[in-house]
């Protein structure tokens, strides 16, 4: 119902824009110089070859390795330990106002000449939160009781996620501000797209690797089956 409603709203509003919105014909905008696909990729390649851009790309591709496991696996491990998915989903609701307000607050500190300072300052706190998330996963089965989990447990989880969002957005807004600042205005769209793509890739590949490593790095214990290991998926199934 939710998807159907907003799908209908989307179709209606975009159709109304297409039918009712008219271009201002009195103004004749100057024709923008555009490049073909081949020229654009040649330009991108020349940008990547610049020493400063190459160093920055290597930095941003590896900067998020330290907290990839905590970001990608914590929620899954909490569900595995018995925390209901719907409760975790409800905890995301209070995060929405925070996610709206945070960029507005952080942008004041990233508007100066050195926006990456905020990125650097937030990183150690986000790494420490990774340890806190690991403690949270370890603590979860110890507070579980027959009726589920106590209220104070959800308060701790909520505060943990709120602090995590602050560090996450501090780094995110800072890197976007830096990309906007260093991009050449003459080729701003191409330049910024390249840097933002590298930034997104730098966040995605460590999470993918972390998820892939969860199974081989998880220690399993067989209960009620002597001399039987559970080191591989096949053995665990047996």
XYZ file of N, CA and C in Angstrom:
714
model
N 0.830 -1.216 0.000
C 0.000 0.000 0.000
C 0.862 1.262 0.000
N 1.913 1.208 0.799
C 2.837 2.354 0.882
C 3.463 2.643 -0.483
N 3.999 1.587 -1.105
C 4.657 1.752 -2.412
C 3.651 2.163 -3.492
N 2.443 1.597 -3.435
C 1.417 1.924 -4.428
C 1.016 3.394 -4.322
N 0.817 3.863 -3.078
C 0.400 5.251 -2.861
C 1.440 6.227 -3.396
N 2.699 6.042 -2.980
C 3.733 6.989 -3.400
C 4.077 6.830 -4.878
N 3.910 5.627 -5.416
C 4.074 5.439 -6.856
C 3.043 6.245 -7.632
N 1.786 6.231 -7.143
C 0.723 7.011 -7.776
C 1.000 8.512 -7.668
N 1.444 8.957 -6.478
C 1.779 10.377 -6.284
C 2.895 10.795 -7.233
N 3.890 9.956 -7.361
C 5.027 10.243 -8.249
C 4.566 10.381 -9.699
N 3.736 9.432 -10.146
C 3.236 9.478 -11.529
C 2.390 10.718 -11.788
N 1.506 11.042 -10.843
C 0.615 12.202 -11.017
C 1.403 13.506 -11.051
N 2.312 13.688 -10.081
C 3.057 14.949 -10.001
C 3.965 15.149 -11.215
N 4.659 14.094 -11.630
C 5.553 14.240 -12.795
C 4.753 14.475 -14.075
N 3.562 13.855 -14.176
C 2.705 14.087 -15.349
C 2.211 15.530 -15.375
N 1.837 16.054 -14.192
C 1.381 17.445 -14.116
C 2.502 18.417 -14.484
N 3.712 18.114 -14.056
C 4.859 18.960 -14.417
C 5.057 18.947 -15.934
N 4.960 17.757 -16.532
C 5.148 17.631 -17.984
C 4.065 18.395 -18.756
N 2.826 18.393 -18.244
C 1.712 19.015 -18.963
C 1.604 20.524 -18.701
N 1.840 20.939 -17.465
C 1.549 22.317 -17.078
C 2.768 23.236 -17.080
N 3.961 22.689 -16.906
C 5.148 23.543 -16.834
C 5.597 23.927 -18.247
N 5.708 25.228 -18.477
C 6.153 25.718 -19.788
C 7.502 26.413 -19.659
N 8.328 26.242 -20.671
C 9.629 26.904 -20.679
C 9.458 28.381 -21.013
N 10.333 29.208 -20.494
C 10.329 30.644 -20.783
C 11.022 30.867 -22.119
N 10.223 31.170 -23.138
C 10.769 31.295 -24.494
C 11.411 32.662 -24.749
N 11.149 33.634 -23.862
C 11.720 34.962 -24.061
C 13.234 34.962 -23.888
N 13.712 34.145 -22.993
C 15.155 34.065 -22.773
C 15.763 33.041 -23.721
N 16.879 33.391 -24.309
C 17.580 32.451 -25.184
C 18.914 32.104 -24.525
N 18.945 31.015 -23.800
C 20.177 30.658 -23.086
C 21.297 30.307 -24.066
N 22.510 30.677 -23.672
C 23.666 30.368 -24.524
C 23.886 28.865 -24.546
N 24.253 28.379 -25.696
C 24.436 26.930 -25.863
C 25.671 26.461 -25.098
N 25.470 25.465 -24.265
C 26.585 24.955 -23.484
C 27.473 24.072 -24.345
N 28.757 24.156 -24.057
C 29.697 23.289 -24.757
C 29.637 21.905 -24.119
N 29.307 20.921 -24.925
C 29.217 19.555 -24.413
C 30.242 18.671 -25.120
N 30.663 17.641 -24.426
C 31.634 16.705 -24.982
C 30.957 15.368 -25.245
N 31.496 14.639 -26.202
C 30.995 13.305 -26.473
C 31.481 12.329 -25.423
N 30.996 11.101 -25.516
C 31.368 10.081 -24.523
C 32.871 9.824 -24.535
N 33.449 9.704 -25.728
C 34.881 9.419 -25.836
C 35.711 10.539 -25.222
N 35.366 11.786 -25.571
C 36.107 12.934 -25.038
C 35.961 13.041 -23.523
N 34.765 12.719 -23.019
C 34.527 12.790 -21.577
C 35.402 11.794 -20.833
N 35.489 10.554 -21.351
C 36.309 9.543 -20.690
C 37.803 9.853 -20.807
N 38.199 10.461 -21.907
C 39.592 10.902 -22.043
C 39.909 11.961 -20.985
N 38.940 12.863 -20.780
C 39.094 13.911 -19.775
C 39.189 13.313 -18.377
N 38.312 12.329 -18.098
C 38.346 11.659 -16.799
C 39.691 10.978 -16.559
N 40.206 10.335 -17.594
C 41.485 9.626 -17.473
C 42.613 10.611 -17.191
N 42.564 11.771 -17.845
C 43.595 12.789 -17.612
C 43.501 13.354 -16.196
N 42.269 13.439 -15.661
C 42.087 13.916 -14.284
C 42.670 12.904 -13.298
N 42.359 11.614 -13.526
C 42.830 10.557 -12.619
C 44.356 10.502 -12.577
N 45.025 10.801 -13.708
C 46.479 10.724 -13.772
C 47.165 11.831 -12.973
N 46.428 12.860 -12.567
C 47.025 13.932 -11.765
C 47.446 13.368 -10.405
N 48.687 13.635 -9.975
C 49.203 13.030 -8.728
C 48.316 13.276 -7.509
N 47.823 14.515 -7.350
C 46.998 14.832 -6.178
C 45.681 14.054 -6.199
N 45.058 13.950 -7.386
C 43.784 13.220 -7.514
C 44.005 11.734 -7.267
N 45.114 11.198 -7.782
C 45.430 9.771 -7.603
C 45.623 9.448 -6.121
N 46.360 10.306 -5.425
C 46.581 10.114 -3.985
C 45.265 10.182 -3.222
N 44.431 11.161 -3.580
C 43.140 11.321 -2.908
C 42.255 10.104 -3.140
N 42.234 9.583 -4.372
C 41.411 8.402 -4.692
C 41.861 7.193 -3.880
N 43.183 7.001 -3.757
C 43.705 5.881 -2.960
C 43.330 6.050 -1.489
N 43.382 7.293 -1.006
C 43.008 7.581 0.383
C 41.547 7.239 0.635
N 40.690 7.727 -0.246
C 39.250 7.592 -0.017
C 38.761 6.168 -0.282
N 39.480 5.415 -1.114
C 39.109 4.024 -1.378
C 39.428 3.113 -0.193
N 40.359 3.531 0.649
C 40.773 2.674 1.775
C 40.402 3.258 3.135
N 39.870 4.483 3.159
C 39.620 5.161 4.433
C 38.563 4.474 5.284
N 37.620 3.756 4.654
C 36.489 3.198 5.395
C 36.645 1.712 5.722
N 37.844 1.174 5.512
C 38.074 -0.243 5.805
C 37.918 -0.517 7.297
N 38.366 0.424 8.128
C 38.384 0.220 9.574
C 37.024 0.025 10.218
N 35.983 0.593 9.645
C 34.657 0.449 10.259
C 33.647 -0.222 9.342
N 34.135 -0.902 8.305
C 33.225 -1.559 7.361
C 32.473 -2.713 8.016
N 33.170 -3.493 8.842
C 32.518 -4.649 9.484
C 31.431 -4.187 10.453
N 31.756 -3.171 11.258
C 30.776 -2.666 12.229
C 29.544 -2.115 11.519
N 29.752 -1.396 10.418
C 28.625 -0.796 9.691
C 27.750 -1.850 9.031
N 28.390 -2.859 8.427
C 27.657 -3.818 7.594
C 27.050 -4.972 8.384
N 27.694 -5.366 9.486
C 27.335 -6.640 10.125
C 26.581 -6.473 11.439
N 26.720 -5.323 12.097
C 26.130 -5.169 13.441
C 24.631 -5.464 13.451
N 23.889 -4.843 12.543
C 22.438 -5.058 12.490
C 22.072 -6.510 12.267
N 22.814 -7.185 11.388
C 22.547 -8.592 11.096
C 22.826 -9.469 12.319
N 23.893 -9.141 13.029
C 24.242 -9.925 14.224
C 23.224 -9.723 15.349
N 22.696 -8.511 15.469
C 21.671 -8.257 16.487
C 20.414 -9.066 16.191
N 20.043 -9.127 14.906
C 18.884 -9.943 14.501
C 19.167 -11.419 14.777
N 20.407 -11.846 14.491
C 20.801 -13.238 14.729
C 20.709 -13.588 16.217
N 20.975 -12.604 17.083
C 20.919 -12.834 18.529
C 19.506 -12.716 19.087
N 18.534 -12.445 18.217
C 17.144 -12.470 18.660
C 16.423 -11.144 18.708
N 17.112 -10.042 18.369
C 16.435 -8.741 18.359
C 15.465 -8.713 17.172
N 14.172 -8.449 17.387
C 13.206 -8.462 16.276
C 13.540 -7.401 15.228
N 13.396 -7.782 13.966
C 13.687 -6.855 12.861
C 12.812 -5.605 12.937
N 11.543 -5.801 13.315
C 10.628 -4.659 13.355
C 11.024 -3.651 14.437
N 11.645 -4.127 15.519
C 12.107 -3.219 16.576
C 13.294 -2.392 16.081
N 14.207 -3.043 15.360
C 15.341 -2.316 14.784
C 14.860 -1.308 13.748
N 13.829 -1.696 12.984
C 13.274 -0.786 11.981
C 12.637 0.437 12.645
N 11.956 0.209 13.782
C 11.337 1.320 14.514
C 12.384 2.282 15.071
N 13.545 1.745 15.437
C 14.621 2.595 15.965
C 15.160 3.544 14.894
N 14.912 3.208 13.627
C 15.373 4.079 12.541
C 14.521 5.346 12.425
N 13.292 5.301 12.959
C 12.382 6.459 12.847
C 12.935 7.699 13.553
N 13.399 7.587 14.829
C 13.957 8.782 15.481
C 15.223 9.302 14.795
N 15.854 8.453 13.973
C 17.082 8.867 13.290
C 16.801 9.846 12.145
N 15.555 9.839 11.624
C 15.229 10.675 10.456
C 15.425 12.163 10.732
N 14.862 12.724 11.827
C 15.116 14.149 12.104
C 16.605 14.444 12.276
N 17.307 13.506 12.922
C 18.747 13.677 13.122
C 19.475 13.735 11.785
N 19.076 12.859 10.840
C 19.707 12.820 9.520
C 19.427 14.086 8.713
N 18.301 14.744 9.002
C 17.964 15.996 8.305
C 18.749 17.170 8.902
N 18.851 17.182 10.236
C 19.478 18.312 10.931
C 21.004 18.267 10.824
N 21.587 17.061 10.912
C 23.048 16.927 10.956
C 23.771 17.617 9.798
N 23.370 17.372 8.528
C 24.080 18.055 7.431
C 24.048 19.575 7.541
N 22.926 20.116 8.036
C 22.817 21.570 8.199
C 23.822 22.086 9.226
N 23.972 21.336 10.322
C 24.909 21.747 11.375
C 26.351 21.571 10.917
N 26.629 20.397 10.318
C 28.010 20.064 9.934
C 28.506 20.959 8.803
N 27.590 21.382 7.924
C 27.994 22.209 6.776
C 28.647 23.523 7.211
N 28.314 23.990 8.417
C 28.935 25.228 8.939
C 30.437 25.032 9.156
N 30.816 23.803 9.520
C 32.225 23.517 9.815
C 33.000 23.078 8.561
N 32.271 22.714 7.504
C 32.946 22.263 6.278
C 32.972 23.360 5.208
N 32.440 24.536 5.534
C 32.377 25.621 4.542
C 33.684 26.402 4.451
N 34.627 26.133 5.344
C 35.887 26.876 5.363
C 36.877 26.386 4.321
N 38.133 26.824 4.455
C 39.153 26.450 3.463
C 39.631 25.003 3.571
N 39.372 24.346 4.712
C 39.856 22.974 4.909
C 38.720 22.056 5.366
N 37.814 21.698 4.450
C 36.654 20.869 4.839
C 37.027 19.466 5.311
N 38.181 18.954 4.889
C 38.555 17.587 5.272
C 38.963 17.477 6.740
N 39.180 18.609 7.417
C 39.510 18.561 8.841
C 38.413 17.863 9.642
N 37.158 18.121 9.264
C 36.021 17.474 9.936
C 36.060 15.964 9.706
N 36.432 15.560 8.509
C 36.564 14.141 8.145
C 37.587 13.461 9.047
N 38.749 14.091 9.186
C 39.828 13.517 9.995
C 39.444 13.429 11.468
N 38.781 14.477 11.974
C 38.416 14.517 13.394
C 37.351 13.480 13.735
N 36.459 13.197 12.778
C 35.367 12.241 13.038
C 35.833 10.792 12.961
N 36.920 10.545 12.218
C 37.336 9.155 11.974
C 37.663 8.368 13.252
N 38.497 8.887 14.193
C 38.786 8.083 15.395
C 37.544 7.771 16.224
N 36.579 8.697 16.258
C 35.342 8.456 17.013
C 34.526 7.342 16.360
N 34.533 7.333 15.022
C 33.782 6.283 14.321
C 34.456 4.917 14.509
N 35.774 4.909 14.577
C 36.496 3.665 14.836
C 36.193 3.152 16.246
N 36.134 4.060 17.224
C 35.795 3.675 18.592
C 34.370 3.137 18.688
N 33.468 3.710 17.892
C 32.088 3.214 17.867
C 32.015 1.799 17.305
N 32.958 1.449 16.425
C 33.035 0.072 15.933
C 33.290 -0.901 17.068
N 34.175 -0.516 18.004
C 34.423 -1.341 19.196
C 33.173 -1.396 20.079
N 32.488 -0.270 20.174
C 31.259 -0.218 20.977
C 30.182 -1.111 20.376
N 30.103 -1.148 19.049
C 29.146 -2.035 18.371
C 29.486 -3.505 18.627
N 30.777 -3.810 18.627
C 31.201 -5.187 18.914
C 30.794 -5.579 20.337
N 30.971 -4.653 21.285
C 30.539 -4.888 22.669
C 29.021 -5.072 22.722
N 28.289 -4.289 21.915
C 26.828 -4.373 21.892
C 26.363 -5.758 21.428
N 27.025 -6.295 20.401
C 26.683 -7.635 19.899
C 26.977 -8.683 20.963
N 28.114 -8.516 21.671
C 28.485 -9.457 22.738
C 27.508 -9.375 23.913
N 27.023 -8.166 24.199
C 26.151 -7.918 25.346
C 24.720 -8.358 25.100
N 24.286 -8.374 23.861
C 22.884 -8.641 23.505
C 22.336 -9.944 24.082
N 22.993 -11.098 23.893
C 22.410 -12.334 24.450
C 22.384 -12.364 25.976
N 23.203 -11.540 26.618
C 23.281 -11.551 28.085
C 22.104 -10.815 28.739
N 21.482 -9.900 27.994
C 20.344 -9.154 28.572
C 18.993 -9.693 28.070
N 19.052 -10.656 27.186
C 17.798 -11.203 26.647
C 17.082 -12.034 27.719
N 15.769 -11.874 27.787
C 14.966 -12.712 28.687
C 13.768 -13.256 27.915
N 12.912 -13.974 28.581
C 11.803 -14.649 27.902
C 10.875 -13.675 27.180
N 10.676 -12.522 27.750
C 9.780 -11.537 27.136
C 10.431 -10.693 26.052
N 11.679 -10.949 25.773
C 12.394 -10.167 24.757
C 13.575 -9.426 25.363
N 13.631 -8.121 25.138
C 14.742 -7.307 25.630
C 14.199 -6.157 26.475
N 14.941 -5.761 27.519
C 14.475 -4.649 28.361
C 14.542 -3.320 27.617
N 13.820 -2.335 28.158
C 13.744 -1.019 27.518
C 15.115 -0.354 27.480
N 15.895 -0.511 28.576
C 17.205 0.149 28.620
C 18.138 -0.365 27.515
N 17.930 -1.618 27.088
C 18.751 -2.160 25.996
C 18.496 -1.371 24.708
N 17.220 -1.125 24.414
C 16.880 -0.373 23.197
C 17.353 1.077 23.282
N 17.363 1.638 24.497
C 17.881 3.002 24.688
C 19.371 3.043 24.339
N 20.121 2.039 24.796
C 21.555 1.957 24.495
C 21.782 1.808 22.990
N 20.982 0.942 22.342
C 21.102 0.750 20.892
C 20.802 2.050 20.159
N 19.742 2.741 20.583
C 19.353 4.000 19.946
C 20.447 5.057 20.082
N 21.016 5.198 21.273
C 22.089 6.163 21.495
C 23.327 5.806 20.683
N 23.603 4.507 20.593
C 24.759 4.046 19.809
C 24.595 4.418 18.340
N 23.397 4.175 17.807
C 23.138 4.503 16.403
C 23.144 6.010 16.165
N 22.664 6.775 17.163
C 22.655 8.238 17.027
C 24.085 8.778 16.957
N 24.958 8.286 17.834
C 26.369 8.698 17.805
C 27.038 8.273 16.506
N 26.661 7.088 16.044
C 27.208 6.597 14.773
C 26.789 7.495 13.612
N 25.536 7.941 13.618
C 25.042 8.819 12.561
C 25.788 10.153 12.553
N 26.120 10.647 13.746
C 26.855 11.919 13.827
C 28.223 11.791 13.166
N 28.944 10.712 13.491
C 30.277 10.513 12.883
C 30.157 10.239 11.390
N 29.141 9.437 11.003
C 28.949 9.091 9.590
C 28.691 10.340 8.755
N 27.779 11.182 9.217
C 27.434 12.382 8.454
C 28.548 13.424 8.485
N 29.309 13.459 9.576
C 30.454 14.375 9.628
C 31.441 14.041 8.515
N 31.692 12.748 8.325
C 32.621 12.317 7.282
C 32.015 12.498 5.895
N 30.728 12.180 5.778
C 30.057 12.248 4.475
C 29.973 13.690 3.960
N 29.496 14.593 4.816
C 29.348 15.994 4.413
C 30.711 16.615 4.120
N 31.710 16.254 4.925
C 33.057 16.803 4.726
C 33.630 16.379 3.378
N 33.452 15.121 3.030
C 34.028 14.640 1.765
C 33.286 15.235 0.578
N 31.969 15.423 0.699
C 31.202 16.056 -0.379
C 31.605 17.524 -0.538
N 31.823 18.206 0.593
C 32.248 19.609 0.550
C 33.621 19.742 -0.091
N 34.509 18.805 0.238
C 35.857 18.825 -0.354
C 35.792 18.585 -1.859
N 34.974 17.602 -2.271
C 34.826 17.310 -3.706
C 34.303 18.528 -4.466
N 33.340 19.209 -3.870
C 32.776 20.407 -4.513
C 33.809 21.527 -4.588
N 34.663 21.615 -3.570
C 35.638 22.711 -3.496
C 36.766 22.546 -4.513
N 37.243 21.309 -4.689
C 38.416 21.085 -5.545
C 38.059 20.854 -7.013
N 36.791 20.610 -7.296
C 36.392 20.339 -8.684
C 36.536 21.595 -9.539
N 37.135 21.421 -10.702
C 37.302 22.529 -11.647
C 35.931 22.963 -12.155
N 35.549 24.245 -11.992
C 34.212 24.693 -12.423
C 33.950 24.478 -13.924
N 35.011 24.533 -14.751
C 34.825 24.369 -16.199
C 34.352 22.966 -16.553
N 34.780 21.998 -15.757
C 34.347 20.601 -15.987
C 33.793 20.041 -14.680
N 33.090 20.910 -13.953
C 32.635 20.581 -12.608
C 31.825 19.306 -12.503
N 30.867 19.129 -13.422
C 30.012 17.942 -13.366
C 30.806 16.661 -13.504
N 31.704 16.622 -14.492
C 32.526 15.436 -14.741
C 33.475 15.187 -13.574
N 34.113 16.252 -13.115
C 35.105 16.169 -12.034
C 34.450 15.682 -10.748
N 33.321 16.313 -10.381
C 32.631 15.959 -9.137
C 32.063 14.549 -9.190
N 31.535 14.172 -10.346
C 30.977 12.822 -10.494
C 32.054 11.772 -10.274
N 33.239 12.023 -10.814
C 34.360 11.093 -10.627
C 34.696 10.948 -9.149
N 34.882 12.075 -8.453
C 35.264 12.036 -7.044
C 34.167 11.426 -6.172
N 32.910 11.758 -6.467
C 31.799 11.196 -5.687
C 31.651 9.697 -5.926
N 31.895 9.258 -7.169
C 31.834 7.830 -7.487
C 32.908 7.067 -6.716
N 34.118 7.626 -6.674
C 35.210 7.003 -5.914
C 34.855 6.964 -4.428
N 34.243 8.048 -3.919
C 33.831 8.096 -2.513
C 32.807 7.006 -2.200
N 31.826 6.844 -3.091
C 30.800 5.805 -2.894
C 31.405 4.408 -2.969
N 32.313 4.224 -3.931
C 32.970 2.915 -4.081
C 33.809 2.609 -2.847
N 34.449 3.638 -2.294
C 35.257 3.465 -1.088
C 34.441 3.029 0.110
N 33.142 3.316 0.104
C 32.275 2.868 1.191
C 31.645 1.516 0.929
N 31.484 1.149 -0.359
C 30.760 -0.073 -0.702
C 31.637 -1.329 -0.718
N 32.856 -1.216 -1.296
C 33.638 -2.454 -1.412
C 34.089 -3.014 -0.057
N 34.459 -2.168 0.958
C 34.814 -2.767 2.252
C 33.640 -3.472 2.923
N 32.430 -2.914 2.770
C 31.246 -3.552 3.363
C 30.971 -4.901 2.713
N 31.134 -4.955 1.381
C 30.931 -6.214 0.656
C 31.929 -7.268 1.119
N 33.200 -6.874 1.243
C 34.239 -7.803 1.704
C 33.967 -8.247 3.129
N 33.535 -7.298 3.981
C 33.237 -7.628 5.378
C 32.122 -8.668 5.470
N 31.070 -8.487 4.673
C 29.959 -9.450 4.673
C 30.420 -10.816 4.174
N 31.296 -10.809 3.170
C 31.803 -12.062 2.600
C 32.672 -12.804 3.619
N 33.382 -12.060 4.492
C 34.288 -12.671 5.465
C 33.596 -13.119 6.744
N 32.336 -12.716 6.926
C 31.642 -13.054 8.177
C 31.627 -14.561 8.415
N 31.225 -15.338 7.406
C 31.074 -16.780 7.592
C 32.399 -17.479 7.888
N 33.453 -17.254 7.058
C 34.712 -17.953 7.369
C 35.366 -17.514 8.681
N 35.076 -16.291 9.149
C 35.701 -15.814 10.386
C 34.865 -16.089 11.628
N 33.642 -16.606 11.438
C 32.780 -16.888 12.586
C 33.132 -18.251 13.172
N 33.359 -18.286 14.490
C 33.672 -19.538 15.179
C 32.365 -20.231 15.549
N 32.203 -21.462 15.084
C 30.980 -22.216 15.366
C 31.305 -23.403 16.261
N 30.376 -23.699 17.136
C 30.557 -24.815 18.061
C 29.418 -25.808 17.876
N 29.774 -27.087 17.716
C 28.755 -28.122 17.548
C 28.303 -28.615 18.921
N 27.015 -28.576 19.148
C 26.457 -29.028 20.418
C 25.793 -30.384 20.198
N 26.195 -31.375 21.003
C 25.584 -32.700 20.915
C 26.138 -33.571 19.813
N 27.259 -33.166 19.211
C 27.885 -33.981 18.161
C 29.389 -33.983 18.387
N 29.882 -35.034 19.033
C 31.304 -35.114 19.331
C 32.111 -35.367 18.062
N 33.340 -34.833 18.067
C 34.267 -34.989 16.951
C 33.673 -34.495 15.630
N 32.795 -33.532 15.724
C 32.195 -32.948 14.516
C 32.501 -31.450 14.500
N 33.121 -30.994 13.423
C 33.437 -29.567 13.314
C 32.346 -28.855 12.513
N 32.245 -27.566 12.726
C 31.272 -26.765 11.997
C 31.960 -25.633 11.236
N 33.195 -25.889 10.857
C 34.002 -24.847 10.219
C 33.547 -24.454 8.834
N 32.911 -25.380 8.110
C 32.460 -25.084 6.750
C 30.932 -25.137 6.708
N 30.313 -24.489 5.717
C 28.853 -24.547 5.608
C 28.312 -25.969 5.482
N 29.051 -26.843 4.782
C 28.618 -28.232 4.610
C 28.626 -28.959 5.954
N 29.715 -28.773 6.724
C 29.836 -29.419 8.025
C 28.774 -28.903 9.003
N 28.503 -27.602 8.933
C 27.479 -27.014 9.795
C 26.101 -27.581 9.465
N 25.843 -27.791 8.178
C 24.566 -28.355 7.739
C 24.409 -29.792 8.263
N 25.500 -30.572 8.218
C 25.482 -31.947 8.723
C 25.200 -31.963 10.222
